[in-house]
Tab-separated table of C-alpha atoms in Angstrom:
chain	number	residue	atom	x	y	z
A	181	MET	CA	-9.570	14.129	4.588
A	182	HIS	CA	-12.483	15.820	2.853
A	183	GLU	CA	-13.074	18.392	5.590
A	184	MET	CA	-11.439	21.099	3.471
A	185	SER	CA	-14.044	20.770	0.733
A	186	ILE	CA	-16.731	20.858	3.427
A	187	ALA	CA	-15.234	24.065	4.879
A	188	VAL	CA	-15.127	25.616	1.395
A	189	ASN	CA	-18.784	24.668	0.872
A	190	ILE	CA	-19.705	26.314	4.188
A	191	PHE	CA	-18.050	29.525	2.946
A	192	ARG	CA	-19.892	29.267	-0.376
A	193	ILE	CA	-23.301	28.810	1.274
A	194	ILE	CA	-22.824	31.790	3.631
A	195	ARG	CA	-21.439	34.015	0.883
A	196	GLU	CA	-24.403	33.184	-1.353
A	197	LYS	CA	-26.789	34.030	1.493
A	198	LEU	CA	-25.070	37.366	2.172
A	199	LYS	CA	-24.952	38.231	-1.524
A	200	GLU	CA	-28.671	37.493	-1.803
A	201	MET	CA	-29.534	39.592	1.276
A	202	TYR	CA	-27.132	42.524	0.933
A	203	SER	CA	-25.527	42.252	-2.532
A	204	GLY	CA	-22.267	42.269	-0.604
A	205	TYR	CA	-20.592	40.866	2.486
A	206	TYR	CA	-20.093	41.578	6.171
A	207	PRO	CA	-17.399	40.109	8.427
A	208	VAL	CA	-18.726	36.886	9.941
A	209	LYS	CA	-18.487	36.639	13.740
A	210	LYS	CA	-19.823	33.154	14.292
A	211	VAL	CA	-20.917	30.127	12.312
A	212	ARG	CA	-22.957	27.241	13.664
A	213	VAL	CA	-22.953	23.947	11.781
A	214	VAL	CA	-24.826	20.772	12.612
A	215	VAL	CA	-22.947	17.525	12.119
A	216	GLY	CA	-24.385	14.048	12.569
A	217	LYS	CA	-22.266	11.470	14.346
A	218	MET	CA	-22.307	9.301	11.185
A	219	SER	CA	-21.635	12.029	8.642
A	220	THR	CA	-17.960	10.992	8.210
A	221	VAL	CA	-16.784	14.406	9.382
A	222	VAL	CA	-14.098	14.835	12.036
A	223	PRO	CA	-15.134	17.897	14.085
A	224	GLU	CA	-11.554	18.915	14.982
A	225	ALA	CA	-10.391	18.603	11.370
A	226	LEU	CA	-13.361	20.620	10.116
A	227	GLU	CA	-12.697	23.400	12.619
A	228	PHE	CA	-9.019	23.459	11.634
A	229	CYS	CA	-9.924	23.715	7.922
A	230	PHE	CA	-12.530	26.385	8.637
A	231	GLN	CA	-10.040	28.526	10.590
A	232	SER	CA	-7.133	28.024	8.151
A	233	ALA	CA	-9.038	28.536	4.918
A	234	GLY	CA	-10.912	31.463	6.439
A	235	CYS	CA	-7.749	33.506	7.063
A	236	GLY	CA	-7.819	36.854	5.297
A	237	THR	CA	-11.481	36.462	4.307
A	238	ILE	CA	-14.769	37.578	5.884
A	239	PHE	CA	-14.481	34.430	8.006
A	240	ASP	CA	-11.169	35.464	9.575
A	241	GLY	CA	-11.471	35.043	13.357
A	242	ALA	CA	-15.050	33.767	13.206
A	243	LYS	CA	-16.120	31.530	16.055
A	244	PHE	CA	-16.844	28.019	14.857
A	245	GLU	CA	-19.643	26.274	16.708
A	246	LEU	CA	-20.302	22.635	15.942
A	247	VAL	CA	-23.437	20.915	17.171
A	248	GLU	CA	-23.081	17.152	17.068
A	249	ILE	CA	-26.241	15.069	16.574
A	250	PRO	CA	-26.181	11.569	18.050
A	251	MET	CA	-27.071	8.551	15.992
A	252	LYS	CA	-30.663	7.498	16.590
A	253	ILE	CA	-32.544	4.500	15.293
A	254	ALA	CA	-36.208	3.536	15.327
A	255	CYS	CA	-37.198	-0.099	15.637
A	256	GLN	CA	-39.840	-1.028	13.080
A	257	ASP	CA	-40.954	-3.985	15.178
A	258	CYS	CA	-41.262	-2.791	18.792
A	259	LYS	CA	-41.527	0.894	17.713
A	260	GLU	CA	-38.915	1.994	20.269
A	261	GLU	CA	-36.699	4.935	19.300
A	262	MET	CA	-33.215	5.103	20.823
A	263	ALA	CA	-29.862	6.890	20.623
A	264	ILE	CA	-26.952	4.518	20.053
A	265	ASP	CA	-23.277	4.859	21.000
A	266	GLU	CA	-22.024	2.193	18.643
A	267	PRO	CA	-22.973	2.124	14.949
A	268	PHE	CA	-24.530	-1.336	15.155
A	269	LEU	CA	-27.936	-1.357	13.553
A	270	PHE	CA	-30.125	-3.481	15.780
A	271	CYS	CA	-32.787	-2.663	18.354
A	272	ARG	CA	-31.291	-2.564	21.862
A	273	LYS	CA	-34.672	-3.484	23.330
A	274	CYS	CA	-36.028	-6.372	21.245
A	275	GLU	CA	-32.809	-7.135	19.265
A	276	SER	CA	-34.575	-6.848	15.907
A	277	PHE	CA	-32.467	-5.929	12.833
A	278	ASN	CA	-35.472	-4.211	11.331
A	279	VAL	CA	-34.427	-0.669	12.251
A	280	GLU	CA	-34.317	2.654	10.436
A	281	VAL	CA	-31.751	5.384	11.041
A	282	VAL	CA	-33.606	8.447	12.317
A	283	SER	CA	-30.723	10.842	12.854
A	284	GLY	CA	-26.945	11.021	12.741
A	285	ARG	CA	-26.345	11.804	9.066
A	286	GLU	CA	-27.008	15.564	9.238
A	287	LEU	CA	-24.520	17.991	7.765
A	288	TYR	CA	-25.764	21.532	7.367
A	289	VAL	CA	-25.113	25.203	8.109
A	290	ASP	CA	-27.599	26.192	10.795
A	291	THR	CA	-26.992	29.879	11.465
A	292	PHE	CA	-24.298	32.521	11.269
A	293	GLU	CA	-23.742	35.961	12.786
A	294	ILE	CA	-22.384	39.027	11.048
A	295	ASP	CA	-20.792	42.248	12.262
A	296	GLU	CA	-23.017	44.863	10.632
A	297	ASP	CA	-21.139	47.751	12.267
A	298	ALA	CA	-18.041	46.878	10.226
A	299	GLY	CA	-19.748	48.042	7.034
A	300	ILE	CA	-20.402	46.251	3.782
A	301	ILE	CA	-17.585	44.636	1.782
A	302	GLU	CA	-17.970	44.326	-1.983
A	303	THR	CA	-15.717	41.394	-2.756
A	304	ASP	CA	-14.129	38.809	-0.518
A	305	ARG	CA	-10.762	37.126	-0.916
A	306	ASN	CA	-10.939	33.646	-2.505
A	307	GLU	CA	-14.631	34.199	-3.131
A	308	PHE	CA	-14.476	32.338	-6.442
A	309	GLU	CA	-12.781	29.212	-5.094
B	109	MET	CA	-27.226	39.791	13.765
B	110	GLU	CA	-27.976	36.092	13.512
B	111	ILE	CA	-28.994	34.754	10.097
B	112	LYS	CA	-30.780	31.441	9.655
B	113	VAL	CA	-29.547	29.216	6.836
B	114	GLY	CA	-30.440	25.539	7.290
B	115	GLU	CA	-28.773	24.514	4.023
B	116	LYS	CA	-27.121	21.131	3.597
B	117	ILE	CA	-23.390	21.664	3.194
B	118	LEU	CA	-23.114	19.186	0.356
B	119	SER	CA	-26.371	20.305	-1.274
B	120	LYS	CA	-24.522	21.523	-4.353
B	121	ASN	CA	-22.757	18.168	-4.718
B	122	ASP	CA	-26.068	16.329	-4.251
B	123	GLN	CA	-27.763	18.562	-6.795
B	124	ILE	CA	-25.076	17.883	-9.437
B	125	ALA	CA	-25.255	14.161	-8.631
B	126	LEU	CA	-29.029	14.179	-9.177
B	127	GLU	CA	-28.538	15.898	-12.551
B	128	THR	CA	-26.097	13.146	-13.574
B	129	LYS	CA	-28.544	10.517	-12.328
B	130	LYS	CA	-31.288	12.092	-14.417
B	131	ILE	CA	-29.170	11.875	-17.580
B	132	LEU	CA	-28.366	8.219	-16.854
B	133	ASP	CA	-32.031	7.461	-16.079
B	134	GLU	CA	-33.101	8.934	-19.414
B	135	LYS	CA	-30.549	6.787	-21.213
B	136	GLY	CA	-31.522	3.706	-19.172
B	137	ILE	CA	-27.950	3.217	-17.951
B	138	PHE	CA	-27.361	1.443	-14.629
B	139	CYS	CA	-24.469	3.043	-12.739
B	140	ILE	CA	-22.369	1.477	-9.985
B	141	ASN	CA	-20.167	3.398	-7.552
B	142	MET	CA	-17.458	0.989	-6.420
B	143	MET	CA	-15.654	1.928	-3.218
B	144	SER	CA	-13.016	0.342	-1.002
B	145	SER	CA	-9.675	0.911	0.621
B	146	PRO	CA	-6.597	0.917	-1.665
B	147	GLY	CA	-5.469	-2.551	-2.673
B	148	SER	CA	-8.703	-4.438	-1.991
B	149	GLY	CA	-8.790	-5.595	-5.611
B	150	LYS	CA	-11.359	-3.299	-7.258
B	151	THR	CA	-9.542	-3.181	-10.592
B	152	THR	CA	-8.852	-6.921	-10.575
B	153	ILE	CA	-12.555	-7.534	-9.867
B	154	LEU	CA	-13.352	-5.358	-12.897
B	155	GLU	CA	-10.860	-7.302	-15.032
B	156	LYS	CA	-12.706	-10.498	-14.110
B	157	THR	CA	-16.202	-8.942	-14.357
B	158	ILE	CA	-16.003	-7.199	-17.738
B	159	PRO	CA	-15.303	-10.318	-19.898
B	160	GLN	CA	-18.288	-12.046	-18.268
B	161	LEU	CA	-20.582	-9.158	-19.213
B	162	MET	CA	-19.309	-8.593	-22.748
B	163	GLY	CA	-21.729	-9.838	-25.362
B	164	LYS	CA	-24.585	-9.483	-22.852
B	165	MET	CA	-24.424	-5.744	-22.293
B	166	ARG	CA	-22.404	-2.677	-23.196
B	167	VAL	CA	-20.123	-1.558	-20.382
B	168	GLY	CA	-18.251	1.695	-19.776
B	169	VAL	CA	-15.850	2.423	-16.926
B	170	ILE	CA	-14.793	5.549	-15.066
B	171	GLU	CA	-11.545	5.121	-13.158
B	172	GLY	CA	-10.820	7.459	-10.260
B	173	ASP	CA	-7.333	7.731	-8.813
B	174	VAL	CA	-5.205	10.381	-7.183
B	175	ALA	CA	-2.569	9.966	-9.895
B	176	THR	CA	-1.552	7.880	-12.961
B	177	GLU	CA	-3.603	6.243	-15.702
B	178	ILE	CA	-2.503	2.718	-14.795
B	179	ASP	CA	-6.008	1.486	-13.962
B	180	ALA	CA	-7.548	2.854	-17.155
B	181	SER	CA	-4.900	1.097	-19.237
B	182	ARG	CA	-5.731	-2.168	-17.439
B	183	ILE	CA	-9.365	-1.781	-18.552
B	184	GLU	CA	-8.587	-0.499	-22.079
B	185	LYS	CA	-7.364	-3.942	-23.119
B	186	PHE	CA	-11.007	-5.044	-23.243
B	187	GLU	CA	-11.623	-2.367	-25.888
B	188	ILE	CA	-14.516	-0.802	-23.976
B	189	PRO	CA	-14.954	2.936	-23.290
B	190	VAL	CA	-12.864	4.086	-20.296
B	191	VAL	CA	-12.435	7.510	-18.727
B	192	GLN	CA	-9.660	8.108	-16.208
B	193	ILE	CA	-10.157	10.883	-13.657
B	194	THR	CA	-7.046	11.812	-11.715
B	195	THR	CA	-7.912	13.917	-8.704
B	196	ASP	CA	-4.426	15.379	-8.253
B	197	LEU	CA	-5.620	18.114	-10.588
B	198	PHE	CA	-8.096	18.971	-7.833
B	199	GLY	CA	-5.500	18.961	-5.073
B	200	GLY	CA	-5.148	15.199	-4.640
B	201	SER	CA	-8.719	14.737	-3.547
B	202	CYS	CA	-9.503	11.580	-1.614
B	203	HIS	CA	-12.834	10.966	-3.355
B	204	LEU	CA	-14.678	11.585	-6.607
B	205	SER	CA	-17.138	14.442	-6.295
B	206	ALA	CA	-20.344	14.779	-8.289
B	207	LYS	CA	-18.807	17.568	-10.337
B	208	MET	CA	-15.791	15.502	-11.387
B	209	ILE	CA	-18.172	12.829	-12.702
B	210	ALA	CA	-20.523	15.358	-14.336
B	211	ASP	CA	-17.599	17.038	-16.112
B	212	ARG	CA	-16.464	13.772	-17.691
B	213	ILE	CA	-19.576	11.607	-18.052
B	214	ASN	CA	-20.112	12.789	-21.618
B	215	ASP	CA	-16.670	11.491	-22.586
B	216	LEU	CA	-18.362	8.087	-22.499
B	217	PRO	CA	-20.622	7.208	-25.470
B	218	LEU	CA	-23.819	7.295	-23.377
B	219	ASP	CA	-26.104	6.279	-26.246
B	220	GLU	CA	-24.155	3.057	-26.612
B	221	LEU	CA	-24.019	1.900	-22.953
B	222	ASP	CA	-26.142	-0.204	-20.588
B	223	LEU	CA	-23.841	-0.109	-17.565
B	224	ILE	CA	-21.280	2.305	-16.147
B	225	ILE	CA	-18.975	1.182	-13.375
B	226	VAL	CA	-17.234	3.982	-11.489
B	227	GLU	CA	-14.171	2.834	-9.602
B	228	ASN	CA	-13.845	5.449	-6.879
B	229	VAL	CA	-10.562	6.575	-5.295
B	230	GLY	CA	-9.298	3.938	-2.855
B	231	ASN	CA	-10.523	5.239	0.505
B	232	LEU	CA	-13.081	3.919	2.976
B	233	ILE	CA	-14.069	7.240	4.521
B	234	CYS	CA	-14.459	10.169	2.160
B	235	PRO	CA	-16.312	8.604	-0.808
B	236	ALA	CA	-19.108	7.636	1.612
B	237	GLY	CA	-20.012	11.315	2.028
B	238	PHE	CA	-20.250	12.282	-1.634
B	239	MET	CA	-23.078	11.225	-3.929
B	240	ILE	CA	-21.957	10.952	-7.557
B	241	GLY	CA	-25.240	10.058	-9.250
B	242	ALA	CA	-24.929	6.263	-9.212
B	243	ASP	CA	-27.831	3.835	-8.738
B	244	ALA	CA	-25.948	1.522	-6.404
B	245	ASP	CA	-23.017	1.789	-4.017
B	246	VAL	CA	-20.788	-1.260	-3.913
B	247	VAL	CA	-18.227	-1.641	-1.149
B	248	VAL	CA	-15.339	-4.062	-1.578
B	249	LEU	CA	-13.441	-5.426	1.391
B	250	SER	CA	-10.677	-7.968	1.092
B	251	LEU	CA	-9.512	-10.560	3.571
B	252	THR	CA	-5.977	-9.120	3.683
B	253	GLU	CA	-7.383	-5.986	5.322
B	254	GLY	CA	-8.537	-8.001	8.297
B	255	PRO	CA	-12.061	-9.008	9.290
B	256	GLU	CA	-12.808	-5.883	11.365
B	257	LYS	CA	-13.041	-3.395	8.490
B	258	PRO	CA	-16.854	-2.971	8.733
B	259	LEU	CA	-16.583	-2.184	12.451
B	260	LYS	CA	-13.786	0.334	11.872
B	261	TYR	CA	-15.396	2.116	8.909
B	262	PRO	CA	-19.141	1.771	9.530
B	263	ALA	CA	-20.435	4.682	7.426
B	264	ILE	CA	-19.526	3.188	4.063
B	265	PHE	CA	-21.021	-0.174	5.005
B	266	GLN	CA	-24.264	1.472	6.069
B	267	LYS	CA	-24.500	3.430	2.843
B	268	SER	CA	-23.772	0.581	0.434
B	269	HIS	CA	-26.221	-1.717	-1.337
B	270	ILE	CA	-23.916	-4.705	-1.707
B	271	ALA	CA	-20.565	-5.772	-0.219
B	272	LEU	CA	-18.072	-7.804	-2.199
B	273	VAL	CA	-15.780	-9.752	0.101
B	274	ASN	CA	-12.690	-10.369	-2.048
B	275	LYS	CA	-9.631	-12.655	-1.788
B	276	ILE	CA	-11.519	-15.537	-0.183
B	277	ASP	CA	-8.885	-17.857	-1.688
B	278	LEU	CA	-6.563	-16.567	1.065
B	279	ALA	CA	-8.879	-17.414	3.962
B	280	GLU	CA	-6.864	-20.434	5.042
B	281	VAL	CA	-3.446	-18.738	4.825
B	282	LEU	CA	-4.711	-15.697	6.720
B	283	GLU	CA	-6.624	-17.886	9.171
B	284	ILE	CA	-9.760	-15.808	8.727
B	285	ASP	CA	-13.195	-17.303	9.236
B	286	LEU	CA	-15.632	-15.937	6.634
B	287	ASP	CA	-18.423	-16.128	9.211
B	288	THR	CA	-16.546	-13.559	11.321
B	289	ILE	CA	-16.596	-11.108	8.399
B	290	LYS	CA	-20.245	-11.912	7.701
B	291	GLY	CA	-21.088	-11.238	11.367
B	292	ASN	CA	-19.185	-7.953	11.397
B	293	VAL	CA	-20.929	-6.729	8.240
B	294	GLU	CA	-24.310	-7.680	9.694
B	295	LYS	CA	-23.630	-5.839	12.942
B	296	ILE	CA	-23.156	-2.625	10.991
B	297	ASN	CA	-25.803	-3.178	8.332
B	298	PRO	CA	-28.003	-6.271	8.635
B	299	LYS	CA	-29.686	-5.511	5.310
B	300	LEU	CA	-26.486	-5.331	3.258
B	301	GLU	CA	-26.242	-7.991	0.565
B	302	LYS	CA	-22.923	-9.886	0.636
B	303	VAL	CA	-21.062	-11.761	-2.074
B	304	PHE	CA	-17.925	-13.727	-1.212
B	305	LEU	CA	-15.562	-14.004	-4.147
B	306	SER	CA	-11.992	-14.233	-5.356
B	307	ALA	CA	-10.916	-12.083	-8.296
B	308	ARG	CA	-7.830	-14.293	-8.621
B	309	THR	CA	-9.600	-17.658	-8.958
B	310	GLY	CA	-12.979	-16.403	-10.154
B	311	ALA	CA	-14.809	-18.125	-7.305
B	312	GLY	CA	-18.166	-16.594	-6.347
B	313	PHE	CA	-18.434	-14.436	-9.461
B	314	SER	CA	-21.677	-15.888	-10.809
B	315	GLU	CA	-23.670	-14.347	-7.945
B	316	TRP	CA	-22.074	-10.914	-8.558
B	317	ILE	CA	-22.641	-11.131	-12.317
B	318	HIS	CA	-26.296	-12.052	-11.733
B	319	TRP	CA	-26.709	-9.092	-9.412
B	320	ILE	CA	-25.414	-6.775	-12.151
B	321	GLU	CA	-27.544	-8.396	-14.864
B	322	ASP	CA	-30.711	-8.166	-12.758
B	323	ASN	CA	-30.143	-4.510	-12.013
B	324	VAL	CA	-29.287	-3.593	-15.607
B	325	ARG	CA	-32.445	-5.359	-16.765
B	326	THR	CA	-34.589	-3.598	-14.123
B	327	LYS	CA	-33.155	-0.215	-15.074
B	328	LYS	CA	-33.982	-0.818	-18.710
B	329	GLY	CA	-37.519	-1.698	-17.623
B	330	LEU	CA	-37.233	-5.229	-18.980
């Protein structure tokens, strides 16, 4: 259960971005994160942590959008690239074990939206967590 | 207004881990991150490993647990440097983060070490996501957990450099075929090195000890 520390890191990254751009904060309306299928993150748990820990902060009520990236491998022998449903690392076409993981380990904040009409906020609750 | 970020969520953790790795690289210390579920025998493996390394290299240990200093006291009897990190101070965290390691790494006498073994918190999920600055990730699975562990927790087996399959002395009692475990590990990560051993009887340890010695030597540039 490390989704809480991931949620807290999402807050930190967005706050740093806002601080850099505006020297202050705006209420956040929506956050989009990209999560690879093999990133050991449970989407439901992350959303729950995001919503709970965001209460009373600039993230209160923000929409949480999670884009899941499938696991993809590239066969080094037959050069075929394929998405896989099971985490078994072998080529589905030629059965070679000589494969590289191409995607599925992503974990990053893609974009977020702010409510500029709400006016700038100088300090946020729990901003130093 | 939409704002583009594109920043890795654990970038700060990774950055701290790389700083720790840099310190260890400069000192020529090889660092192992040992991970497994609770009760797989990590500490017992260490108790069998350390005496076989003493005299050949200087070893330090970092013990990670949610609570108590029981594991550190088990290692202290060898009179080697040990640091215990208890994550309950951080809200009972399920893994060691890069910062926890960075905050305590200097409690070890780094100028007097060749190898640091970090025994991570017993958990097969969370430690897989957090770099700590080690050179190699070692996953331990024991026969008592059942042969399907790699299939159930694939991420950690894909991330690791070597798997120690412990408690092989119980294979007959548990009616587990070691080839089944080997096959399951290979399904998840065909490139993962495997060592079958028993921390109780000492069987299979020479291969594991050689692996450590080779890596320590390579890190020192010997």
